[in-house]
mmCIF file of N, CA, C and O in Angstrom:
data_model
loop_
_atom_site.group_PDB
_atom_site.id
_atom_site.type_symbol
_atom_site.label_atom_id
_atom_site.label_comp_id
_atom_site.label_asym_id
_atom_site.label_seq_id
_atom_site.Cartn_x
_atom_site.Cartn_y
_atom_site.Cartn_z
ATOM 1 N N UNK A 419 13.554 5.151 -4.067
ATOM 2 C CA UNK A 419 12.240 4.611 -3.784
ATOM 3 C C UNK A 419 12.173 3.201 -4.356
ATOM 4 O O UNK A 419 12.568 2.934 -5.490
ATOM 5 N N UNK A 420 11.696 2.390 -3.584
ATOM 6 C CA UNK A 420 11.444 0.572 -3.714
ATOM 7 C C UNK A 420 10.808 0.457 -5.237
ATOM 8 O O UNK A 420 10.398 1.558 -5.606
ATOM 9 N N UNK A 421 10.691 -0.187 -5.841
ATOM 10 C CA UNK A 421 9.808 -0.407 -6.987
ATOM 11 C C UNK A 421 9.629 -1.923 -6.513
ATOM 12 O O UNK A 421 10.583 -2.641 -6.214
ATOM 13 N N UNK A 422 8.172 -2.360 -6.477
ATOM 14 C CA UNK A 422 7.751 -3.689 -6.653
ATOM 15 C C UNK A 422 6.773 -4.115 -7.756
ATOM 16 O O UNK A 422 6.245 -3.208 -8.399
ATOM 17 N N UNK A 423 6.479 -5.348 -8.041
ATOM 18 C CA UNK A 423 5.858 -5.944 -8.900
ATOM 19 C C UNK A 423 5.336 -6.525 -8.264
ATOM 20 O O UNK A 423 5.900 -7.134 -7.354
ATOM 21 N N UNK A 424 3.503 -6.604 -8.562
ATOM 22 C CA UNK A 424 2.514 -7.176 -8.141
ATOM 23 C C UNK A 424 1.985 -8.000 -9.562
ATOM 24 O O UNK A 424 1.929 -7.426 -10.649
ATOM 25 N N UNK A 425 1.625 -9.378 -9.374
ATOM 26 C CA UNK A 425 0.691 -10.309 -10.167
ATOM 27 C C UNK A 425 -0.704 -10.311 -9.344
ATOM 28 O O UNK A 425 -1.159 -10.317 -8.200
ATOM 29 N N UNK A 426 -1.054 -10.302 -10.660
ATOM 30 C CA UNK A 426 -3.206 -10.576 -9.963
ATOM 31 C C UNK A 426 -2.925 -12.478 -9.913
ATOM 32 O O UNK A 426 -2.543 -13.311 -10.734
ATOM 33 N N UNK A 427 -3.320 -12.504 -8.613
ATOM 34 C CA UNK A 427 -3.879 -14.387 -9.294
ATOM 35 C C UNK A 427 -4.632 -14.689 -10.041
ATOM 36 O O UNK A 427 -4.634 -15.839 -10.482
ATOM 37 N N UNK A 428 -5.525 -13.766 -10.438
ATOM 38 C CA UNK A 428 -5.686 -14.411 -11.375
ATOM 39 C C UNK A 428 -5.757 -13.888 -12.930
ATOM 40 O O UNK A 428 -6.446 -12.947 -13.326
ATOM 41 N N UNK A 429 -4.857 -14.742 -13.748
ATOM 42 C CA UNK A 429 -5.048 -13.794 -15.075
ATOM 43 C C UNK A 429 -3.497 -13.685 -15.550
ATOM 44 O O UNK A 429 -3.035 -13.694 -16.691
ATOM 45 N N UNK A 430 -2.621 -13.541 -13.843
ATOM 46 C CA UNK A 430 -1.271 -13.614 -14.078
ATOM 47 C C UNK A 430 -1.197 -12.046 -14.655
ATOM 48 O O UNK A 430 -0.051 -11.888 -15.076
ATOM 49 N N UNK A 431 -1.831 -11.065 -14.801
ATOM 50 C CA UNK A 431 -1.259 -9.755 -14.830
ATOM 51 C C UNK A 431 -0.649 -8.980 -13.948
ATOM 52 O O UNK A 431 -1.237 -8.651 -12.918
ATOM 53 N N UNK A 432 0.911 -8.479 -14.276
ATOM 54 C CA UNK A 432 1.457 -8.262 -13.338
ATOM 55 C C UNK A 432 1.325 -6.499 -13.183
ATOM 56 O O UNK A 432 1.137 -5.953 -14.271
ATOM 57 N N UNK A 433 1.384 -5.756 -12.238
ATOM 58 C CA UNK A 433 1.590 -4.249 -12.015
ATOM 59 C C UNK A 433 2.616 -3.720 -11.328
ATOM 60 O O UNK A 433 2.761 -4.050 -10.151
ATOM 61 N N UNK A 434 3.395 -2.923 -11.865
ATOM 62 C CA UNK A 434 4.238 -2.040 -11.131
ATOM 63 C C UNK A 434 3.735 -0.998 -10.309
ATOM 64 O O UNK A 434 2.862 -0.212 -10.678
ATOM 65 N N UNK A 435 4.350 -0.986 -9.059
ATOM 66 C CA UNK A 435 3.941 0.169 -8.027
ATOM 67 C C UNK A 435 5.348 0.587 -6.921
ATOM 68 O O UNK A 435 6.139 -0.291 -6.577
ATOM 69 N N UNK A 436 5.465 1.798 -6.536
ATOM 70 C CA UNK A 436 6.426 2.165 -5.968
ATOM 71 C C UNK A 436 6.350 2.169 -4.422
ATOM 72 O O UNK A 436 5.170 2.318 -4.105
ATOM 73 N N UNK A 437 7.077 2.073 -3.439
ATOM 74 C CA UNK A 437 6.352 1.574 -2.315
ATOM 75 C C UNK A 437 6.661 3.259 -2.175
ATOM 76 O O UNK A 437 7.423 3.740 -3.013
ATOM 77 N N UNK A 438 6.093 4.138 -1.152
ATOM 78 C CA UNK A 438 6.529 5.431 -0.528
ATOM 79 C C UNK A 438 6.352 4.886 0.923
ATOM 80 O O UNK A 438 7.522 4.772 1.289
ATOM 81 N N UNK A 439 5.731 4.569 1.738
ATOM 82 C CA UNK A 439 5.941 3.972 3.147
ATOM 83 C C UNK A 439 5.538 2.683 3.374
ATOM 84 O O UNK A 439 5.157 1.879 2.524
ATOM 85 N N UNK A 440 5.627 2.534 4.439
ATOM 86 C CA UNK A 440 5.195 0.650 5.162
ATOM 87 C C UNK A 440 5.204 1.023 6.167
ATOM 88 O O UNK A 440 6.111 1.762 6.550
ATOM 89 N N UNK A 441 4.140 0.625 7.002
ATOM 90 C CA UNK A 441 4.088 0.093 8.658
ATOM 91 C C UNK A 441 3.613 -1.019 9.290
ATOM 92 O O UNK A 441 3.686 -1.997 8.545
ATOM 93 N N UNK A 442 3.155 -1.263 10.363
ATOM 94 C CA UNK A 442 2.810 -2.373 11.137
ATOM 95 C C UNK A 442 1.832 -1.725 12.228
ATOM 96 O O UNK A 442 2.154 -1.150 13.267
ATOM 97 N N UNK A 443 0.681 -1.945 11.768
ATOM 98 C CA UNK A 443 -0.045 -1.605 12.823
ATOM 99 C C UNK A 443 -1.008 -2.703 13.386
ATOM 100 O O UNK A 443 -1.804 -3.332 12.689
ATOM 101 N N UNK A 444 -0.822 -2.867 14.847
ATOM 102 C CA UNK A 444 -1.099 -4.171 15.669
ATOM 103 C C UNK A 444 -0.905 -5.240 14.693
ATOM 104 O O UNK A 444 -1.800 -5.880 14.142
ATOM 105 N N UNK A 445 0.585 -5.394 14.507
ATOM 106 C CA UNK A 445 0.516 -7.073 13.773
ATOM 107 C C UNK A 445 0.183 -6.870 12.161
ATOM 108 O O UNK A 445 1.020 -7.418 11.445
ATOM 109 N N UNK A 446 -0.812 -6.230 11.500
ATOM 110 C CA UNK A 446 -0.813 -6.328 10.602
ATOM 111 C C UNK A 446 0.292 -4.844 9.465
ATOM 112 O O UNK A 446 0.315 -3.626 9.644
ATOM 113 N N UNK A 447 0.799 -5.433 8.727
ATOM 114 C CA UNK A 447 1.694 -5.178 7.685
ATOM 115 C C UNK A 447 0.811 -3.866 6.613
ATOM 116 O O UNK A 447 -0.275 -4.193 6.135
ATOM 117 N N UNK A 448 1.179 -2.931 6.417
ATOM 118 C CA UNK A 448 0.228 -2.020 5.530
ATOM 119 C C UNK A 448 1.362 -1.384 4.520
ATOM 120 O O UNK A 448 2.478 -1.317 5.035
ATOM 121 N N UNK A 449 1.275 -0.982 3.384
ATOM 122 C CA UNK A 449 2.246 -0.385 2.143
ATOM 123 C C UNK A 449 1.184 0.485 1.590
ATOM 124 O O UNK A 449 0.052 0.237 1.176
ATOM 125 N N UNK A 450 2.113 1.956 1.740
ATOM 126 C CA UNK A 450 1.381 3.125 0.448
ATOM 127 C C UNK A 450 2.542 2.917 -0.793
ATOM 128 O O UNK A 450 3.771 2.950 -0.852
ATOM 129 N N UNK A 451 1.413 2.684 -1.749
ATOM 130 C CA UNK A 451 2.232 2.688 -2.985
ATOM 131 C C UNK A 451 1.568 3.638 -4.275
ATOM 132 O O UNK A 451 0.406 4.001 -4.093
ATOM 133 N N UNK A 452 2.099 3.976 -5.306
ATOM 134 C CA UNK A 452 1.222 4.638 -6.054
ATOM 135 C C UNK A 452 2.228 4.312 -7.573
ATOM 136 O O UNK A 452 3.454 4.401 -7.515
ATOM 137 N N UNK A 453 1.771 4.074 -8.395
ATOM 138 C CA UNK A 453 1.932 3.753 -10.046
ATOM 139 C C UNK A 453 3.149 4.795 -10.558
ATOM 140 O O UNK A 453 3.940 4.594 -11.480
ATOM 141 N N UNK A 454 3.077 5.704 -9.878
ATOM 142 C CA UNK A 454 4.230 6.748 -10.489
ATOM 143 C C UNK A 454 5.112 7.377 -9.781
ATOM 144 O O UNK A 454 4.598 8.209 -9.033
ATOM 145 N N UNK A 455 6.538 7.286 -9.708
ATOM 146 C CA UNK A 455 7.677 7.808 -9.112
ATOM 147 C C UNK A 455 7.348 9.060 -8.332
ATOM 148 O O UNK A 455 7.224 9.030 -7.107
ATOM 149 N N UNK A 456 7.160 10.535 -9.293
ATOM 150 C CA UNK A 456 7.024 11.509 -8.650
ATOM 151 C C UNK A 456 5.417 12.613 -9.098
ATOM 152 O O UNK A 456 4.785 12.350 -10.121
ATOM 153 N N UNK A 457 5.188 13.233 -8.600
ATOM 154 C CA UNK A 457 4.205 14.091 -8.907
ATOM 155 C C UNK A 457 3.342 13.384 -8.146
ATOM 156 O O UNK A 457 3.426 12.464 -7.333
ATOM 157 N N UNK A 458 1.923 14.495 -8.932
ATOM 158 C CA UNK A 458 0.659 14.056 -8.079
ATOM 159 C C UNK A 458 0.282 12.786 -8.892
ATOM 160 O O UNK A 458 0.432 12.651 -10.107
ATOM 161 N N UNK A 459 -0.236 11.868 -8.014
ATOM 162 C CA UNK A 459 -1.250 10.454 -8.682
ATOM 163 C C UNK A 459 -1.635 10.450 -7.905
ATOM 164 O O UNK A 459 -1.498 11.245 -6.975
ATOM 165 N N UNK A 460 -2.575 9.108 -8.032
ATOM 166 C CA UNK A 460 -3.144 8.154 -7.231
ATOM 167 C C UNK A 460 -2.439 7.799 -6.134
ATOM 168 O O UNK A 460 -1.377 8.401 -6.291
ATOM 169 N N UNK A 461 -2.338 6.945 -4.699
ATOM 170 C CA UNK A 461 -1.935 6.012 -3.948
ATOM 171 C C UNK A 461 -2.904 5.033 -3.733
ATOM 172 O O UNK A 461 -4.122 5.183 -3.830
ATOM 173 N N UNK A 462 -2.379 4.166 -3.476
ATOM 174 C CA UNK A 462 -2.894 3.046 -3.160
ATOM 175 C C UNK A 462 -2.564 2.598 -1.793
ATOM 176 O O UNK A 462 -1.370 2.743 -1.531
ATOM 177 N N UNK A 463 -3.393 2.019 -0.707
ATOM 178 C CA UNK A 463 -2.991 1.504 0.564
ATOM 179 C C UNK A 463 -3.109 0.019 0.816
ATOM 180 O O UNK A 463 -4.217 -0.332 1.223
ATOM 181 N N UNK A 464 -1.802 -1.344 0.591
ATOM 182 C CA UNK A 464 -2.261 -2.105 0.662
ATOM 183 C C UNK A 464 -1.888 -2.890 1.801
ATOM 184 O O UNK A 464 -0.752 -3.024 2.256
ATOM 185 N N UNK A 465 -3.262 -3.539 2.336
ATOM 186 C CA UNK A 465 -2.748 -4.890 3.348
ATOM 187 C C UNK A 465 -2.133 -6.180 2.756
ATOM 188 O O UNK A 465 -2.461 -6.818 1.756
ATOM 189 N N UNK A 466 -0.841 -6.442 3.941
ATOM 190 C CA UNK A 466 -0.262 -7.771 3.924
ATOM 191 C C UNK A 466 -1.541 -9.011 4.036
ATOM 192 O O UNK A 466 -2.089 -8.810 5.119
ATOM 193 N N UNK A 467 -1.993 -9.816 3.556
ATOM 194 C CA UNK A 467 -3.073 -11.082 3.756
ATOM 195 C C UNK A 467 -1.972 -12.261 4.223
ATOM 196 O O UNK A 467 -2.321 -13.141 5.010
ATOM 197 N N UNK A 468 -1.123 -12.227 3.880
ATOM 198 C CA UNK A 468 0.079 -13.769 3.948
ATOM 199 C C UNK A 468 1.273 -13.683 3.418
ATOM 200 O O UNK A 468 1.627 -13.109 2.387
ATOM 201 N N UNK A 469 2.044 -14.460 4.403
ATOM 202 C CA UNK A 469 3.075 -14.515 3.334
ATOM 203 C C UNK A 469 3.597 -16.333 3.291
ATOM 204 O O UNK A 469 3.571 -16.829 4.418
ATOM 205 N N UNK A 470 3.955 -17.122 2.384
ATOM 206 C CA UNK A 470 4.547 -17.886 2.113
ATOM 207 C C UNK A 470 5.602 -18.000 1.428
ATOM 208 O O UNK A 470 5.966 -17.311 0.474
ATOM 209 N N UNK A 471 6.151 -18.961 1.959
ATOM 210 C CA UNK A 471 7.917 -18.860 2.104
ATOM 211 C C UNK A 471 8.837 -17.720 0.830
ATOM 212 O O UNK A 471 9.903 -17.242 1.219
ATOM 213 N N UNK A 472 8.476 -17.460 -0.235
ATOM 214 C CA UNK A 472 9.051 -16.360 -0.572
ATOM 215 C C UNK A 472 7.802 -15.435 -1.427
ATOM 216 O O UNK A 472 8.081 -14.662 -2.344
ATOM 217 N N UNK A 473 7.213 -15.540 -1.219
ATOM 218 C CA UNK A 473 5.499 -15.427 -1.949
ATOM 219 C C UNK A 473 4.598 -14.058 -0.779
ATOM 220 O O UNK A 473 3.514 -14.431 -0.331
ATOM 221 N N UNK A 474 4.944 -13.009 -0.481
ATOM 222 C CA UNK A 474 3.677 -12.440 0.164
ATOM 223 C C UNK A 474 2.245 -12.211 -0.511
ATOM 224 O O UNK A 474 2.127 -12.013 -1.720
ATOM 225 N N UNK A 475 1.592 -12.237 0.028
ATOM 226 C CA UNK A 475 0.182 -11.311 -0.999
ATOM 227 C C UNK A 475 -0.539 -10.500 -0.093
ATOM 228 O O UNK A 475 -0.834 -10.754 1.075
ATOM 229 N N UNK A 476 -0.797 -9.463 -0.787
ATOM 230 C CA UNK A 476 -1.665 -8.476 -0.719
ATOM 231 C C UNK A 476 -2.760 -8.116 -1.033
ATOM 232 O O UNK A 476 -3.295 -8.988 -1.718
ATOM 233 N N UNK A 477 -3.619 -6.939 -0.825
ATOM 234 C CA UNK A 477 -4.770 -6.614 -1.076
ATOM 235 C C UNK A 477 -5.159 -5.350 -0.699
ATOM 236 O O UNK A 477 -5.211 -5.180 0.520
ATOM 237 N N UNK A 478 -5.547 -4.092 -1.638
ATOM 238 C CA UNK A 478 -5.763 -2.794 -1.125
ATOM 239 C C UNK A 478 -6.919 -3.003 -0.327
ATOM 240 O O UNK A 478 -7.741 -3.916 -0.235
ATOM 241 N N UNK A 479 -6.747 -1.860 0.246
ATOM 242 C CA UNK A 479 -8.129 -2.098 1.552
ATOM 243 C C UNK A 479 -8.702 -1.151 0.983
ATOM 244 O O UNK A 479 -8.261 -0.241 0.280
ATOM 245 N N UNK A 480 -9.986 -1.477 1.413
ATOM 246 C CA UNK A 480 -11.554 -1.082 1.233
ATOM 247 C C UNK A 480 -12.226 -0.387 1.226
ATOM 248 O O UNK A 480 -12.723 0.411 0.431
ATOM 249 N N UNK A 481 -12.353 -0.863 2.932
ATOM 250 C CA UNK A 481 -12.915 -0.587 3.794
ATOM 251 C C UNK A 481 -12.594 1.150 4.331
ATOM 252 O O UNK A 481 -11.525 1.670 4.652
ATOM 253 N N UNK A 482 -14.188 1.820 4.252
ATOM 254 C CA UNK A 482 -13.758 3.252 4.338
ATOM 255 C C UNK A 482 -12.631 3.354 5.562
ATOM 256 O O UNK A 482 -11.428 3.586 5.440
ATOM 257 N N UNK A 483 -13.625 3.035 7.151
ATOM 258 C CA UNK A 483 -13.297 2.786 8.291
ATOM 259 C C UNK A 483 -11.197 3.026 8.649
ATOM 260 O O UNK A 483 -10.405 3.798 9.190
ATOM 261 N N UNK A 484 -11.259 1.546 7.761
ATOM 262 C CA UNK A 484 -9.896 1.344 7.807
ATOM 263 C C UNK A 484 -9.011 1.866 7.170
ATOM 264 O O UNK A 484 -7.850 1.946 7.571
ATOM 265 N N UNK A 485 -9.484 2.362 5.926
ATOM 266 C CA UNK A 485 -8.699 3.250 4.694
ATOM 267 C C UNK A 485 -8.592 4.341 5.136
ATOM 268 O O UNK A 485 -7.518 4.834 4.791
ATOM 269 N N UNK A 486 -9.632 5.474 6.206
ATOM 270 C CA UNK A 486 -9.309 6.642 6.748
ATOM 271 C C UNK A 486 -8.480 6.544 7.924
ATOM 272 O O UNK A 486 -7.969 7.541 8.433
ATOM 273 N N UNK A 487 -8.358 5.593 8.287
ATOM 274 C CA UNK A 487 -7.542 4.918 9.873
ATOM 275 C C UNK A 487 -5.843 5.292 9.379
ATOM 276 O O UNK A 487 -4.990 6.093 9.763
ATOM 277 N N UNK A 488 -5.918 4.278 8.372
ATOM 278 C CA UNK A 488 -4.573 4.077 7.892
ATOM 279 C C UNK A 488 -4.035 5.289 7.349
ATOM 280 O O UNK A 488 -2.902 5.677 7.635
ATOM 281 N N UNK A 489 -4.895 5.971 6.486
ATOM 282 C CA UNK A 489 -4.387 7.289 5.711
ATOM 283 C C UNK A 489 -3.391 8.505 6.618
ATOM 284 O O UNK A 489 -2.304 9.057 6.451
ATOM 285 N N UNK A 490 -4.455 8.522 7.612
ATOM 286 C CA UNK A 490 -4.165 9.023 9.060
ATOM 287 C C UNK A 490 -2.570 9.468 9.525
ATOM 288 O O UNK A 490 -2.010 10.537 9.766
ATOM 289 N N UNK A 491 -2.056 7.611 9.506
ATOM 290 C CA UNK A 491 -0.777 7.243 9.890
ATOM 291 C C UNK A 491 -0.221 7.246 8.916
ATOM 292 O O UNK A 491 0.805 7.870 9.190
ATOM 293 N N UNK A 492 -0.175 6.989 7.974
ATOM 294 C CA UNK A 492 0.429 7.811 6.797
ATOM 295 C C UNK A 492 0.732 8.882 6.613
ATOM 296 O O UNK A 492 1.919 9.125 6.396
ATOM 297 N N UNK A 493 -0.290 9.984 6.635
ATOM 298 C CA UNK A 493 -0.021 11.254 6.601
ATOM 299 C C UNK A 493 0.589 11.996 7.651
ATOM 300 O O UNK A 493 0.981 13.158 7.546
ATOM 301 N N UNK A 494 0.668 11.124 8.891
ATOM 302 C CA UNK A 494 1.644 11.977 9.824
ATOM 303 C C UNK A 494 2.778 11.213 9.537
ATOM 304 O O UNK A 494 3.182 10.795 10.622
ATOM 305 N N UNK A 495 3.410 10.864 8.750
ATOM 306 C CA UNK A 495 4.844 9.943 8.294
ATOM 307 C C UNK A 495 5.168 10.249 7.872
ATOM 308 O O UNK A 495 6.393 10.226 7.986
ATOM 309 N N UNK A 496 4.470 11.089 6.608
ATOM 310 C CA UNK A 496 5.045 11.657 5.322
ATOM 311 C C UNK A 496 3.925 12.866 5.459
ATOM 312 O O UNK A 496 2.749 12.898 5.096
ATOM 313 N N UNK A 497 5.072 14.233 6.386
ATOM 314 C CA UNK A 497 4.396 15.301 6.577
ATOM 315 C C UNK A 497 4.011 16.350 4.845
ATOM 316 O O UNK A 497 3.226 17.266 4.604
ATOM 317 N N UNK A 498 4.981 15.633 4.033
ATOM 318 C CA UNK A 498 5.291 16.678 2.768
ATOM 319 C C UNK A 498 3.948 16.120 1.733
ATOM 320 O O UNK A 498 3.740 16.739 0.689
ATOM 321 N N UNK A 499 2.927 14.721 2.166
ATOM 322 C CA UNK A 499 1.876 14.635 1.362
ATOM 323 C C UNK A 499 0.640 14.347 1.649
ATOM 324 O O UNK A 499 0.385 13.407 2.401
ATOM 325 N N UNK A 500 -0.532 15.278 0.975
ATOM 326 C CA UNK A 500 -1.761 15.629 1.328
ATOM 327 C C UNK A 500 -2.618 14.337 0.766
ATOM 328 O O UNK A 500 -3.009 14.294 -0.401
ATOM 329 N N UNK A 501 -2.802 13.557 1.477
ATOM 330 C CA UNK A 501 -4.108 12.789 0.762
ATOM 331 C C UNK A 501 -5.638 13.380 0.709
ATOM 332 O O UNK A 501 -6.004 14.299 1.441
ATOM 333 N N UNK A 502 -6.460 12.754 -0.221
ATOM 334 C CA UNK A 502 -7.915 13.544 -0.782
ATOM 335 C C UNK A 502 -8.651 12.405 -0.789
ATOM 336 O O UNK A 502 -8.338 11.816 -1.824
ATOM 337 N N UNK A 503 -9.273 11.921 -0.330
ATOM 338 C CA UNK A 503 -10.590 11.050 -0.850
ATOM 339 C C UNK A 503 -11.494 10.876 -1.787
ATOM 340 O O UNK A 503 -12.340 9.989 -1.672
#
């Protein structure tokens, strides 16, 4: 499993998160990630906003709408995990 490092802009605090999937839906870039390798946690669902030349950034989404949209396609990807709201 991917391990990435995220910085906040601002503050410069950085966070570790593990990617478990990625897709592309119409054009835009989406990553489930969650703070801990294995077991139950949290996930997190984040959108691609940009990328520059070696620099992407991100941003978890929100938005109920889109957060139940995405979860969706997630969960038929990765038949072995139950998301909860």
């Amino acid at each position: 499993m991917e391990k990435i490092v995220f910085q906040a802009p601002q503050g410069g605090e950085s966070v570790e998160f593990y990617v478990l999937e990625q897709t592309k839906i119409n054009g835009q870039n989406y990553l489930l990630v969650t703070e801990e390798e294995d077991g139950d946690c949290d996930a997190f669902i984040l959108k691609e906003l940009s990328q520059k030349e070696q620099e992407t950034m991100y941003e978890m989404v929100e938005s109920e709408e889109e957060l139940e949209y995405i979860s969706r396609i997630f969960g038929e990807m990765l038949e072995d995990i139950d998301f909860t709201m």
